[in-house]
Structures are given as C-alpha cells and as structure tokens.
Amino acid sequence: MAHDSYWEKEIELLPRTELNKLQLERLNTTIERAAHTPFYKTRLGKRNITSLKSLRQVHELPFTTKQDLRDHFPFGFLCVNPKQILRLHSSSGTTGNPTVVFHTRQDIDTWSNIMARCLYMSGARATDVFQNMMGYGLFTGGLGLHYGAEKLGMLTIPIGPGNSKRQIWFMRQFKTTAIHVLPSYALRLAGLLSEMGISPQKDLTLRMAFIGAEPHSREIRLKIEELLQLKAYNSYGLSEMCGPGVAFECQAQSGMHIWEDQFFVEIIDPDSGEVMPDGEQGELVLTTLTREAMPLLRYRTRDLTCIETTPCSCGRTHRRLARIKGRTDDMLIINGVNIFPIQIEQVLMRIPEVGTNYEIHIDKENYMDKLHIWVEIERQVSTGAPHQAEFLQKKIQAELAGEITVNPEVTLVGAYNLQAADGKAVRVFDHRNEENK
Ligand code: ADP
Ligand code: ZN
C-alpha cells in the first residue's frame, strides 16, 4: 500500500506552525461556545478568560472531569438549541454512572470524516468489505466506525458483536477483508476458528482489523495478528470526545496519530495537574476544537499514555499517542506495590504456552493482599501431564514475580475455559472489600 496516500493530504501534512495557528483559532471559538453553559461560564468567569492569545496559555483553562459531566447530567454541557441535536450517545459506564454526549449534524459529519481519515490512513480502501463487530447503539464504537467506513465507501456489514458462528459465515460468504473488533473478542473468534478447523490463511480473506475500546498490550496485538493472519491497527477514542476516531494507527503501526486539528492534546501529572513534556507518561487531557453541541475544555480522560517524540515515517505532522497503559483508576495496589493489569498481560502473552485469556483476583488473607492469577494455556499443552503443567506454572510465576515484584499464585486452566465478557473485557476481580460488606 502506498505510504504517500492521504484522505485529506493538506490537513494531515499541515506544518506544525500552521497547525498551531489553526488550533488557537478553533480553541477560541470553542471557549466562546462553551461559555454559554453555566458550568463554563462560572469557571471561565472566575479566571476572567474570554479568549487566549497563545497556546501557551491553555493551562489557565479549567479542567473538566467525568464527575462534572455527571453532576450536570443531562443537559448541563449542551451549547446549542436542543432542536439542533441530531443524536445522543452514552458512555458504557465502565467506571460508574453513564454520561451523555450530544451531537449536531455537523458534529456527526466531522466525526464521520475523521473516522474515514483514520481508516484510510491504516490502508483501508473503498474496495474493502468491512464487518463491524462492535456494539451498535448507545456505545459509540459501532456507529462511529460504521459512518466512517461508509464515508470511505467500503461495503459495510453492520453485524455487531457476538454470535461467532454467524460472524464466520458472513466472513466467508462476503469475503470480508476488514473487521472492527474488541481485542478480547478477536481472540475468542480465533479460538472458534481453530476449533472449527477453519484456517484464516486458506479459508478467509481478512487483511486488517481495527482493535480498540479496551486496553491491550502489544503482545495481544501480535497474537491477534498471528492467529487471524492480518494486520491489527490500534484505535483509540472516548464518548466524551465523539467516540472512536480520536487517535488511530497508520501503516507504520508505531503509535496512534491524534488528530490535532480536532483535539488539543496535553499530558498531565495526574496528581499535581502539571503539564508534562512529550515523551513523559501521564494522564491524557483533551480539548475539543470543532465540536458544536458539547465542546469540552481540558477533559481529563484518566487514560495513561505519553506522546511519542520521534516523527512518523508516514509524514503526518499530527503527533502520536503511545499505547494506553490503562486508566488511572485501573492501578492495583498490592501490599504497597503499584501494578497495572497490562503489565501482567505483557508477561503472560510473551510465554508461548499461554493461551488467550487470564483473570486477576485479589483477596485479603491474614491482613495481607493476595494476588491470584488464572491463566488459560494453549490447547496443545496438557494440564493433565503433571510435570509439564507444574513446570509451566512455576515458570509463569517466576516471570511475573520478576516483572511486578509481587509473587502471585498461578492456576492454569484449559484453552477458552475462562468466562469472556460480552462487551469490554473484565479481567480484574478485586475481592478485598467484599469481606467487609
Ligand atoms: P467508558 O468510559 O464507559 O468505557 P467509552 O466507551 O467512551 O466509555 O470508552 C472510552 C475508554 O475506553 C477510553 O477512555 C479508554 O479508557 C478505553 N479505550 C478506548 N480505546 C482504547 C484503546 N485503543 N486502548 C486502550 N484503551 C482504550
Ligand atoms: Zn504515521
């Protein structure tokens, strides 16, 4: 695929100085628009801000948090006449009560266009047959890519998630070349294919997968690529900004370009709120630059990442986000040691005998935290052969202890024996507070 092919060449290659100029202009329009809501009117009023003279002043703007959105549910952040709202979406409520996001016609059009930009950037073309396995409905994943894919001109199959046998049937009937799928579901699908004796290489025509909506390690991506015989591109987004389409991987697959003509990006220290330089890990903070119905200033995503410092080989000037490490509230504290679930995943998925799923359980025993990890192993590794299983279990335990400095108990289970969630994967079960209930 030609590397010098762009959906919107001029904007994707816009020199940084011009991009910054455009950002400042759009930021000031956004501030003006946002000031119509009581929330921003008060917050901006307190700081005496009506517009900014330079992007260096962005840190003077107030942060917006998920709690602010909840506190002003449902219409507190709406900036347009309700008659202008075309659609509402709601976040999946992974971490609490849902919040609602509104879109005008222009918001939907802009979103579809940046989504098409993302898909085109990864190498998708109008000749592709696209099977969208993400949830349609309030969740933004399904409709977000659907509109982008149609804008690009792909034959779009709005199948939604689940019913794996039907998914496979459609793939074979219509020669699907591209799929949009949760990483955890992609792995389950791969399991079913192998159970049914279907070879992705010989019997299917898949060439690319767009994976996102949940944290996943590089190792999981590689596993998906190998098992399904395709290239998997990381897709990042959140309902509050629009949904998917915020940041996406190009064909270089080395970080996700975030569309800086649409979003102003900052990385902050989650504790102090200080802005951090590129290359340093912290919490991603985003400001919408074109949204009409519900502009948000300095929205704290709680997602941990950093901005890549090297330019991308594709030539796009929009900077790249590194793989998301998790949310600030995903961090587990086990006997005083901070651990992110993705660190455990990385270790597990590097071990060839490990299968595609795992669960992390934390209990309290004699006032101490106890970490217990259940690990699916590959079908060809037998849990019935005591020596082989014991050896593998010790090996997993040692590799985990080396990485996370906590010694976990490890239990091996057969391939695809762990329960998989219907939507975003749920792999962490913290039982520590249950005893107090
Ligand atoms: P909820 O916050 O209820 O899960 P959303 O559907 O809006 O609702 O999910 C957005 C969140 O999903 C992001 O803030 C991030 O935590 C996670 N996410 C989305 N895409 C990715 C990705 N590619 N990698 C890791 N996490 C992701
Ligand atoms: Zn690139």
mmCIF file of C-alpha atoms and ligand atoms in Angstrom, residues 3 121 249-252 254-255 257 312-316 320, ligand 2:
data_model
loop_
_atom_site.group_PDB
_atom_site.id
_atom_site.type_symbol
_atom_site.label_atom_id
_atom_site.label_comp_id
_atom_site.label_asym_id
_atom_site.label_seq_id
_atom_site.Cartn_x
_atom_site.Cartn_y
_atom_site.Cartn_z
ATOM 1 C CA HIS A 3 2.667 5.244 2.004
ATOM 2 C CA MET A 121 -4.602 6.098 6.978
ATOM 3 C CA GLU A 249 -2.518 3.914 13.877
ATOM 4 C CA CYS A 250 -1.129 4.464 10.426
ATOM 5 C CA GLN A 251 0.555 1.722 8.459
ATOM 6 C CA ALA A 252 3.757 2.193 10.453
ATOM 7 C CA SER A 254 4.039 2.716 15.893
ATOM 8 C CA GLY A 255 1.654 4.788 17.966
ATOM 9 C CA HIS A 257 -1.830 9.745 15.358
ATOM 10 C CA CYS A 312 6.430 9.194 11.987
ATOM 11 C CA SER A 313 7.689 7.635 8.770
ATOM 12 C CA CYS A 314 4.301 8.342 7.129
ATOM 13 C CA GLY A 315 4.984 12.079 7.193
ATOM 14 C CA ARG A 316 1.835 13.131 9.046
ATOM 15 C CA ARG A 320 1.213 10.073 18.121
HETATM 16 ZN ZN ZN B 2 2.273 7.663 10.796
#
